[in-house]
mmCIF file of C-alpha atoms in Angstrom:
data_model
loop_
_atom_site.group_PDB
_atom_site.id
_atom_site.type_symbol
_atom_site.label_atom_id
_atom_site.label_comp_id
_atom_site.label_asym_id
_atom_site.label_seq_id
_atom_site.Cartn_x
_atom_site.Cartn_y
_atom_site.Cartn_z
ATOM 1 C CA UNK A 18 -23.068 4.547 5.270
ATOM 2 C CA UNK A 19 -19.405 3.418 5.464
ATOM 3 C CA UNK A 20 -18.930 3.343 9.434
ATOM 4 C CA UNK A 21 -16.233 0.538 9.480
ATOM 5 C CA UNK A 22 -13.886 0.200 7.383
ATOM 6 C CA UNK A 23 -10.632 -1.714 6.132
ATOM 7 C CA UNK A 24 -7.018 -0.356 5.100
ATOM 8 C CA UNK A 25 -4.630 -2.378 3.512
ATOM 9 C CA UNK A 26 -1.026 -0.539 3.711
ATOM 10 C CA UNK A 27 -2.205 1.844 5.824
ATOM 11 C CA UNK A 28 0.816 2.634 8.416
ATOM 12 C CA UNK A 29 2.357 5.125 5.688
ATOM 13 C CA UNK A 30 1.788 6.929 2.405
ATOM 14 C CA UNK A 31 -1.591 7.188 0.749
ATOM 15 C CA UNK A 32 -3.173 4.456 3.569
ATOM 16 C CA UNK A 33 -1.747 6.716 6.290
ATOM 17 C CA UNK A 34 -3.259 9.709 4.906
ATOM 18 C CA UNK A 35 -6.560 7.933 3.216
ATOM 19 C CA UNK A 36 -6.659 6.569 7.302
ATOM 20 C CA UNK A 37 -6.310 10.266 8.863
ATOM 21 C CA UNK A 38 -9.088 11.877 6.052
ATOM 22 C CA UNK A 39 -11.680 8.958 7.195
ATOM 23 C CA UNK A 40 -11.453 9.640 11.277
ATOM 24 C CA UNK A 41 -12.439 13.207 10.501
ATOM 25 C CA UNK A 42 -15.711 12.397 9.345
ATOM 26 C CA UNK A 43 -18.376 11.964 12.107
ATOM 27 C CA UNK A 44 -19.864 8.840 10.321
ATOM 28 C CA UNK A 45 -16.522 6.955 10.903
ATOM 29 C CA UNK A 46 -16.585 4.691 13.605
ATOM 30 C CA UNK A 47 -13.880 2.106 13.725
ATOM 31 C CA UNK A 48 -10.710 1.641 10.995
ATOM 32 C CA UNK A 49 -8.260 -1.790 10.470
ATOM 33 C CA UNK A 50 -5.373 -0.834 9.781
ATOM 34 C CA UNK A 51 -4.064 -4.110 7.950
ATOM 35 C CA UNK A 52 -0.533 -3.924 8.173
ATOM 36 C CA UNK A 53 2.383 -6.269 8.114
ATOM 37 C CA UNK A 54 4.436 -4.911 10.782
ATOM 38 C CA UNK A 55 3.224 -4.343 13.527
ATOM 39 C CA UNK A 56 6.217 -1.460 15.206
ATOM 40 C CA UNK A 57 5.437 0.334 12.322
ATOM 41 C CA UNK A 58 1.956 -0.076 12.630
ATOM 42 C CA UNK A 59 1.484 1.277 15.972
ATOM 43 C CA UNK A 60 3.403 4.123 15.713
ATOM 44 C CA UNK A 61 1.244 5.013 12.805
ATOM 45 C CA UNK A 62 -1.703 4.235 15.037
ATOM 46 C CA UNK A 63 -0.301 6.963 17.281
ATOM 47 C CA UNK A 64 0.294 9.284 15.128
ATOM 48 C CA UNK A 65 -3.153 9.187 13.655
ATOM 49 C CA UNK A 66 -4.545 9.003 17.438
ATOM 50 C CA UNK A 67 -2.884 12.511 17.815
ATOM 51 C CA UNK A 68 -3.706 14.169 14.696
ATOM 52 C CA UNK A 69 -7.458 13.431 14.730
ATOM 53 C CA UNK A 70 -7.707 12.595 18.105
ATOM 54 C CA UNK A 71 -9.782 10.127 17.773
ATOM 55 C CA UNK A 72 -9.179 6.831 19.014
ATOM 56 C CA UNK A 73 -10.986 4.528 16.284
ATOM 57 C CA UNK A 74 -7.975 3.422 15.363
ATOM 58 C CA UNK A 75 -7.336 -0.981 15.479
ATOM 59 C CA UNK A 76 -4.124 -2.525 14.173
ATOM 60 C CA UNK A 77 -4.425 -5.829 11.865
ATOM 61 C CA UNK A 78 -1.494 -7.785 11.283
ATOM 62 C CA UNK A 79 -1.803 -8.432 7.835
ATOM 63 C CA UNK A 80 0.953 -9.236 5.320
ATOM 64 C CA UNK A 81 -1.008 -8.864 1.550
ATOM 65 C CA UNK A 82 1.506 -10.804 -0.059
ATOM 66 C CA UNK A 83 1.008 -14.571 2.084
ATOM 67 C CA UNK A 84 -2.077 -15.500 2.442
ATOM 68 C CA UNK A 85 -1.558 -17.700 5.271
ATOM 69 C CA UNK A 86 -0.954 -14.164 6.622
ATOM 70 C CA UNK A 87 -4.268 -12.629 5.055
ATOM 71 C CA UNK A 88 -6.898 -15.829 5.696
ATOM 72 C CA UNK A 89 -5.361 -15.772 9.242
ATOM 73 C CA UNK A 90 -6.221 -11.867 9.629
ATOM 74 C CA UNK A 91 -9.898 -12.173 8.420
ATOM 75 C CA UNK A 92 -10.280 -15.039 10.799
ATOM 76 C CA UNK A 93 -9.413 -12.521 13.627
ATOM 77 C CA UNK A 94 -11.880 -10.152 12.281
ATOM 78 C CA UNK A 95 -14.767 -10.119 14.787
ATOM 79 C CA UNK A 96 -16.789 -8.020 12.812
ATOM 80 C CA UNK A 97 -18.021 -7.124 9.208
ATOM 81 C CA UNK A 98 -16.610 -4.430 7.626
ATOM 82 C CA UNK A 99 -18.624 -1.447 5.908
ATOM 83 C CA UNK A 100 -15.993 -0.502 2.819
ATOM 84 C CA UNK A 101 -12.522 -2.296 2.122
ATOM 85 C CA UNK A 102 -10.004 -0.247 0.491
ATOM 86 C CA UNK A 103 -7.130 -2.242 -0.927
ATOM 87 C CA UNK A 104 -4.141 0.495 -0.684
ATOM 88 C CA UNK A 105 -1.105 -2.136 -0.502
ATOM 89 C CA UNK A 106 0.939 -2.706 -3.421
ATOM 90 C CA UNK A 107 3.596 -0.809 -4.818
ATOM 91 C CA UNK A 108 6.751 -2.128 -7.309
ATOM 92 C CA UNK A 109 7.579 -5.436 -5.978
ATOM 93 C CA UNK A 110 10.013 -4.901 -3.159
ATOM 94 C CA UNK A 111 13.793 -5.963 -4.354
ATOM 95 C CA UNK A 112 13.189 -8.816 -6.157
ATOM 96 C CA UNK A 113 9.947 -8.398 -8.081
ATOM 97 C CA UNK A 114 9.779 -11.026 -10.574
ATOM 98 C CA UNK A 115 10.910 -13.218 -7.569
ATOM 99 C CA UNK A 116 8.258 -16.048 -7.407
ATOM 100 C CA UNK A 117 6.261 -16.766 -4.014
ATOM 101 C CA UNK A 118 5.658 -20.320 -3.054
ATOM 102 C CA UNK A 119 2.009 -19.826 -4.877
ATOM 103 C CA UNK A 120 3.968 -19.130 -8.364
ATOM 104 C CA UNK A 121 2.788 -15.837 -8.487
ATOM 105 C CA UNK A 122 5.524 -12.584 -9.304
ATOM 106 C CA UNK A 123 6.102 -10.300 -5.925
ATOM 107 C CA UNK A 124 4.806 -7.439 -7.375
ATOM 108 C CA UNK A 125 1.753 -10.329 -8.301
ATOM 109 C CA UNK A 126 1.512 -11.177 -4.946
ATOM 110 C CA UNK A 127 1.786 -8.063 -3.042
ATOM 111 C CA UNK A 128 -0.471 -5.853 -5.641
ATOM 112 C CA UNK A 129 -3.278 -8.815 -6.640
ATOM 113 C CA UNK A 130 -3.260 -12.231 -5.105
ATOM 114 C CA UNK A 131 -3.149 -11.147 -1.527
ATOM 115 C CA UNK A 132 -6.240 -8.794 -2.272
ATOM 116 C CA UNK A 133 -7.938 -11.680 -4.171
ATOM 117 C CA UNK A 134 -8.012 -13.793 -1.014
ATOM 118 C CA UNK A 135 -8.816 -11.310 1.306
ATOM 119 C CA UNK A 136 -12.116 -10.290 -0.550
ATOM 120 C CA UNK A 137 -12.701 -13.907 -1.425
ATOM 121 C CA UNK A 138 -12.479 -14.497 2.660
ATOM 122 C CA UNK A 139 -14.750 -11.500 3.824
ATOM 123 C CA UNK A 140 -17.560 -12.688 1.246
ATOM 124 C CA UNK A 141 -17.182 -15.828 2.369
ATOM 125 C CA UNK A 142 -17.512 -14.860 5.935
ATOM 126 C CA UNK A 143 -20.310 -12.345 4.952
ATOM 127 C CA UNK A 144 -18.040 -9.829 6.562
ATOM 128 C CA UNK A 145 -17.823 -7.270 3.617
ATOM 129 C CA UNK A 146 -21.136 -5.420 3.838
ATOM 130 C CA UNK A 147 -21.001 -2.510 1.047
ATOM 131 C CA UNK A 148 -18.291 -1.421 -0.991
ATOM 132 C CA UNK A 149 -14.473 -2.861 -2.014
ATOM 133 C CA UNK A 150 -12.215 -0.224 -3.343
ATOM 134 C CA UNK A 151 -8.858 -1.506 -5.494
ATOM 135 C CA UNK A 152 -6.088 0.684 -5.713
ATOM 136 C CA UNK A 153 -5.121 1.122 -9.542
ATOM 137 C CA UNK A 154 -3.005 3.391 -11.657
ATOM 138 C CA UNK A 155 -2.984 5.211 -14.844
ATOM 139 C CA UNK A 156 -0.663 2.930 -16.012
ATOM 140 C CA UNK A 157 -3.001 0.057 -16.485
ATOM 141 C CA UNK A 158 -4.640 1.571 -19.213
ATOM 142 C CA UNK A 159 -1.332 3.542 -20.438
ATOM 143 C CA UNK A 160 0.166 7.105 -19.924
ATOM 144 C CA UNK A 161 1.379 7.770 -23.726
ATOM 145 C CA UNK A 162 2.542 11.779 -22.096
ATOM 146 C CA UNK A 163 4.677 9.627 -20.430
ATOM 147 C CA UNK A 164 6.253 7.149 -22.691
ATOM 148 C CA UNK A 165 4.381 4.433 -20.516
ATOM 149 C CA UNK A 166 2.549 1.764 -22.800
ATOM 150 C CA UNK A 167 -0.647 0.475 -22.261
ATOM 151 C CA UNK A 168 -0.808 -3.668 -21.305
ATOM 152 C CA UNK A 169 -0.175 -5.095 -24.599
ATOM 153 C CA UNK A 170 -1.964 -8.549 -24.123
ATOM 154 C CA UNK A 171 -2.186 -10.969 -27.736
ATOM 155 C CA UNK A 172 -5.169 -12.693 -26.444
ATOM 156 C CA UNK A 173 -6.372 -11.773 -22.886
ATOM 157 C CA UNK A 174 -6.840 -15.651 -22.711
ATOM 158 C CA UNK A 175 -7.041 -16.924 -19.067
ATOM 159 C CA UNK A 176 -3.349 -18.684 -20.190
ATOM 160 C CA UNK A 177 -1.715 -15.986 -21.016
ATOM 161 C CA UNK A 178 -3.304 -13.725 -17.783
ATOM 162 C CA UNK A 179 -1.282 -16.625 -16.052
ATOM 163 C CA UNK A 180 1.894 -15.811 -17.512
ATOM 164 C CA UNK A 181 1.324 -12.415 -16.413
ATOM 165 C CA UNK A 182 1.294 -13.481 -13.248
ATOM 166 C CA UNK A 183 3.770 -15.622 -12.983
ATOM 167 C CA UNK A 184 5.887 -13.097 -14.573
ATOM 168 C CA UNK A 185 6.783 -15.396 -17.488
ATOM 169 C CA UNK A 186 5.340 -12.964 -20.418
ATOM 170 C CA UNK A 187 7.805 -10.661 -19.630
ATOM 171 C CA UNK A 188 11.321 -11.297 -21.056
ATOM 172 C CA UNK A 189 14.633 -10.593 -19.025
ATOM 173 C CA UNK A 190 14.909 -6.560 -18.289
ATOM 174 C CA UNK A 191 11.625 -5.703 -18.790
ATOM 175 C CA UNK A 192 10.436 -2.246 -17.864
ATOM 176 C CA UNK A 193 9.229 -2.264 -13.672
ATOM 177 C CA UNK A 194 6.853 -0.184 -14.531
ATOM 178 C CA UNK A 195 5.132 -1.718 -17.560
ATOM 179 C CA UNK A 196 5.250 -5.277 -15.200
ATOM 180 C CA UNK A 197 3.258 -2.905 -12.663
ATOM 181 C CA UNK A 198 0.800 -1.308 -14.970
ATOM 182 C CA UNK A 199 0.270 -5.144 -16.434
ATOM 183 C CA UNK A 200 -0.233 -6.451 -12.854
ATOM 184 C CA UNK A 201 -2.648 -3.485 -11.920
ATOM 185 C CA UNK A 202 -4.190 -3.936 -15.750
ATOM 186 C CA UNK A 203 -5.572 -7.570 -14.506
ATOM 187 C CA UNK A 204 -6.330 -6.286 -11.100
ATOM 188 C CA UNK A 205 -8.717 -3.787 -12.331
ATOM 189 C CA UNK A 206 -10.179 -6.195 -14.822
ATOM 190 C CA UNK A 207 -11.028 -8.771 -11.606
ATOM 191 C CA UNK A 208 -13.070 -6.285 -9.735
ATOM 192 C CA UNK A 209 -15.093 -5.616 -13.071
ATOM 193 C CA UNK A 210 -15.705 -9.523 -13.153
ATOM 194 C CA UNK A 211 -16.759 -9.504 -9.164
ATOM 195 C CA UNK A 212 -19.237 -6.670 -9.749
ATOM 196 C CA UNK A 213 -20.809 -8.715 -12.006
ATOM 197 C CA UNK A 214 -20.368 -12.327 -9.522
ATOM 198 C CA UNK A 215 -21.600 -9.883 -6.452
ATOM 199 C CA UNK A 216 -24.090 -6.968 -7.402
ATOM 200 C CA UNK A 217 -24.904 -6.405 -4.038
ATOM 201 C CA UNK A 218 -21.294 -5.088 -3.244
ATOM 202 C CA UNK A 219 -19.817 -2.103 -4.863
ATOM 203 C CA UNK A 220 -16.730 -2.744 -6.509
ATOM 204 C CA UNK A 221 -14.721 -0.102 -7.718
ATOM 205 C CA UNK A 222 -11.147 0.529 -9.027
ATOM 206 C CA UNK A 223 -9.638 4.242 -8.459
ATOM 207 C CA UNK A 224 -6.522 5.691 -9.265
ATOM 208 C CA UNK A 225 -4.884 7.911 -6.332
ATOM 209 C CA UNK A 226 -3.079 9.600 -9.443
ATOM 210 C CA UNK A 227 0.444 10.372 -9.338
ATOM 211 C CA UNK A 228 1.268 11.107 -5.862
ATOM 212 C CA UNK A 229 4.301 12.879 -4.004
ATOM 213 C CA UNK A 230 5.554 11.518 -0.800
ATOM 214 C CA UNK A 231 4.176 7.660 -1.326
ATOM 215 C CA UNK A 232 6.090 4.838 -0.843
ATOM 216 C CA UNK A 233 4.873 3.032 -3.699
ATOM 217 C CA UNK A 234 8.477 3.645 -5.427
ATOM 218 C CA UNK A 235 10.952 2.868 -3.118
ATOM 219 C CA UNK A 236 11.792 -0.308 -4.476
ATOM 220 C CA UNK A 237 12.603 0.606 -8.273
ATOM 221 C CA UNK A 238 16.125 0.577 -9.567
ATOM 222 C CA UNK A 239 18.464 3.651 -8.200
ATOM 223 C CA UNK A 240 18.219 5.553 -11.439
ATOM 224 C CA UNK A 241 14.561 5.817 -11.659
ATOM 225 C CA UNK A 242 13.723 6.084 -8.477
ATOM 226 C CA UNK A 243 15.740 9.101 -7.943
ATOM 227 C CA UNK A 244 14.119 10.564 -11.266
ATOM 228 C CA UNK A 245 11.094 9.785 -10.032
ATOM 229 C CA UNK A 246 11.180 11.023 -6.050
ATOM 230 C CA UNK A 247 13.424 13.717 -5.982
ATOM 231 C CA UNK A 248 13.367 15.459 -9.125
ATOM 232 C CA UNK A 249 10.207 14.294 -11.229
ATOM 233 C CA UNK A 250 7.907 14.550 -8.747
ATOM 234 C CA UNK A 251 8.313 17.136 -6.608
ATOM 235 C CA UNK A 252 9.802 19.949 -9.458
ATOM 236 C CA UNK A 253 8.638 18.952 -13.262
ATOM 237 C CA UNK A 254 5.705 16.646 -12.879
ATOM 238 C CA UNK A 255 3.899 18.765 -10.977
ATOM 239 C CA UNK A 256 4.526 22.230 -13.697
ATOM 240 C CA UNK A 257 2.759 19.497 -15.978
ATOM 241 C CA UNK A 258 0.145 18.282 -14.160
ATOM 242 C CA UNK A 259 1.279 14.880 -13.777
ATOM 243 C CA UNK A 260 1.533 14.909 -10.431
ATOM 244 C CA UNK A 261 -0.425 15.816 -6.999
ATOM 245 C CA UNK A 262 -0.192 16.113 -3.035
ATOM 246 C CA UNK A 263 -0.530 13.618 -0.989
ATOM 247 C CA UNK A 264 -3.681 14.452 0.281
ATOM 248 C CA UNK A 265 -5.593 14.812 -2.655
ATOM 249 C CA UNK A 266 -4.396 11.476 -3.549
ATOM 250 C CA UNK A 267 -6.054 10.057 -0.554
ATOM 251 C CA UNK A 268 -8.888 12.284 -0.789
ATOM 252 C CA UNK A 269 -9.762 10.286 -4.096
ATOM 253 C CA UNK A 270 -10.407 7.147 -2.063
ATOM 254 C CA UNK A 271 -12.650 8.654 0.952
ATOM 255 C CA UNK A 272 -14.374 10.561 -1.446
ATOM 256 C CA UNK A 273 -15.070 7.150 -3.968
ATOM 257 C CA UNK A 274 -16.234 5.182 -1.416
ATOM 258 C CA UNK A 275 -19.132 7.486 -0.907
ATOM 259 C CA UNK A 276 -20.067 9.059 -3.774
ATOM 260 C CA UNK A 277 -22.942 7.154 -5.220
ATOM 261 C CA UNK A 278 -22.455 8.103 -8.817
ATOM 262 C CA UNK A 279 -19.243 5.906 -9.571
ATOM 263 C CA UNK A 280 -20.680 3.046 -11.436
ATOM 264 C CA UNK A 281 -20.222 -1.132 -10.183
ATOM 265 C CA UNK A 282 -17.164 -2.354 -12.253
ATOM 266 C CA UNK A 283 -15.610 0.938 -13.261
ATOM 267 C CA UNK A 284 -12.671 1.666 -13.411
ATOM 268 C CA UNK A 285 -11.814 5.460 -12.486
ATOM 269 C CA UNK A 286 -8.794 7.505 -12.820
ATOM 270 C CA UNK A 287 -7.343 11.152 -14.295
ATOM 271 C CA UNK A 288 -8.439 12.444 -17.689
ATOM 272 C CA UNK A 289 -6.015 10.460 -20.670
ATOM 273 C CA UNK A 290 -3.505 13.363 -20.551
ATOM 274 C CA UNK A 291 -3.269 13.842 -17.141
ATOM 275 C CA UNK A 292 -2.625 12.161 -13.959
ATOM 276 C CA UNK A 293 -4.004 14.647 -11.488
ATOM 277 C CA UNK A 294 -7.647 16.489 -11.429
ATOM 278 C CA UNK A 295 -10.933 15.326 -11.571
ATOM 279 C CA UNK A 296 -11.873 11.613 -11.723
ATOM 280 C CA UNK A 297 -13.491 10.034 -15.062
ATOM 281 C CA UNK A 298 -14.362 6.401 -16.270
ATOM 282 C CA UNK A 299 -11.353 4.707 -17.856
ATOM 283 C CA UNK A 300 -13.157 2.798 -20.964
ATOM 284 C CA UNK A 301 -13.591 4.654 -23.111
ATOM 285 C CA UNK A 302 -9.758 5.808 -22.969
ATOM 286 C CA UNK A 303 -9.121 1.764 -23.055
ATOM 287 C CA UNK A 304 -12.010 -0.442 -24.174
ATOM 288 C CA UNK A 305 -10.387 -3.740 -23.545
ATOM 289 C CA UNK A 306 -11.199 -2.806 -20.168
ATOM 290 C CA UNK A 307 -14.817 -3.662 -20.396
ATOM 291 C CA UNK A 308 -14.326 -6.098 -22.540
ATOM 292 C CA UNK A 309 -16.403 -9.074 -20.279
ATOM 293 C CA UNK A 310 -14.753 -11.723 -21.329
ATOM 294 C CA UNK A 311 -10.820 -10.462 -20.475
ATOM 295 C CA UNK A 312 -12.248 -9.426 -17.115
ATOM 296 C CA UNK A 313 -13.204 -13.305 -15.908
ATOM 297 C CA UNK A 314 -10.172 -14.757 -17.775
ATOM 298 C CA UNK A 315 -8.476 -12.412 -15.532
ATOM 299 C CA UNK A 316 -10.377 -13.676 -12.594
ATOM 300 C CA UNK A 317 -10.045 -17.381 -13.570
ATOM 301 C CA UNK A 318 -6.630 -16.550 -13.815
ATOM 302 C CA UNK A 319 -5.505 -14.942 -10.609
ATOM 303 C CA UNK A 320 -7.260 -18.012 -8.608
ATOM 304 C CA UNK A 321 -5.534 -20.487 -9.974
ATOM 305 C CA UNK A 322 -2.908 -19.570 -7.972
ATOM 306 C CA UNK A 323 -5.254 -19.892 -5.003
ATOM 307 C CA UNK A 324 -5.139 -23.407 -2.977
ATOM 308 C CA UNK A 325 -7.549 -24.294 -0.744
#
């Protein structure tokens, strides 16, 4: 039973929402909120306090993308956590291919690496009791009703999984959103590789599907993201079934992290034409995504960037 339990990004969007679904069940006791700002946090807090009203609510200050910022938050964790779910991420902020002070991309650092060192902290500090959850996206494994590719890797070699994350196999222009579906591509593949390192923790990647009223693409350029938030969307994607509420975005996470019949390592998302409805196992619509091998080259990969 998940009675604590961790939110990364969860002062707005899908964390806001996945936050307010949780306190309404009675086996909820206590949920971080692992934030980077902290106004924005609280108000959130708040907010949640008043809709639910229940007060089970406890701020983190957490910043995904530093992980001075993420060791220093698990250090102030004074308890272990029952389920993690890794909601933080989104398109990279302004400058995506911008490179942090560990090498890695933003969009790297703020979707992946962050997330990387905050599990690698709670299992070190046997603080993450039953289940991790990692926010991915149709995208990783392609939407072709979309015009959106599916990662393209030559090799999958742990070398060229760096230059993913480094942002250096892209060329000049490339597509935001084929650098985010790449990004979340190795992200999934890492959790499949920690199922395997850590069977007695549930790792699981799930799609919220294509959401309205998220965040998550603030930060593209102006053209798309008005396409994308004001008239894709909320009018034609939803007449196609390509996109969903907010709620029943969320509602994908609380329900995943309970439901006993989503396998260790999968990856789970919409049906291959679709980006709403009912959840299914991604590999069979993308094999190279239990391909063993990719998924630790992946995982060698992403810690390189880690220092000690």
């Amino acid at each position: 039973m998940n009675k604590i339990i961790m939110i990364t990004g969860a002062n707005a969007g899908i964390g806001k929402e996945t936050a307010r679904q949780l306190a309404l069940k009675k086996e909820t006791e206590k949920i971080y909120m692992a934030c980077r700002n902290a106004e924005k946090a609280n108000v959130a807090k708040k907010e949640l306090e008043q809709a639910t009203g229940r007060n089970i609510f406890e701020v983190l200050i957490m910043d995904v993308s530093t992980i001075d910022s993420v060791r220093k938050a698990v250090q102030q964790l004074n308890e272990p956590i029952d389920a993690l779910i890794m909601n933080a991420g989104g398109t990279g902020g302004k400058n995506p291919s911008e490179l942090t002070k560990e090498g890695v991309t933003a969009i790297t650092a703020s979707n992946l690496l962050g997330h990387v060192v905050l599990v690698d902290e709670l299992l070190a500090s046997d603080k993450l009791q039953n289940i991790a959850l990692f926010a991915s996206s149709e995208v990783a494994r392609g939407v072709k009703r979309m015009g959106m590719k599916r990662p393209n890797l030559k090799t999958s070699s742990v070398e060229e999984f760096v230059t993913v994350f480094d942002g250096s196999w892209f060329g000049k222009g490339s597509d935001p959103m084929e650098v985010y579906g790449t990004v979340k591509y190795g992200g999934t593949l890492w959790m499949s590789s920690m199922a395997r390192k850590y069977p007695h923790i549930k790792f699981i990647s799930v799609s919220p599907g294509s959401t309205r009223g998220t965040e998550g693409f603030d930060d593209l350029p102006l053209l798309q993201r008005v396409m994308f938030k004001y008239v894709g969307m909320p009018i034609v994607m939803p007449l196609m079934g390509l996109s969903h509420s907010l709620e029943k975005g969320a509602k994908r996470f609380v329900d995943s992290i309970s439901n006993p019949s989503l396998k260790n390592g999968s990856f789970y998302a919409s049906k291959e034409s679709v980006l709403t409805g009912p959840l299914v196992d991604q590999s069979p619509i993308f094999t190279d995504l239990k391909n063993e091998i990719y998924q630790d080259n992946a995982d060698e990969a992403i810690h390189q960037f880690i220092r000690a």
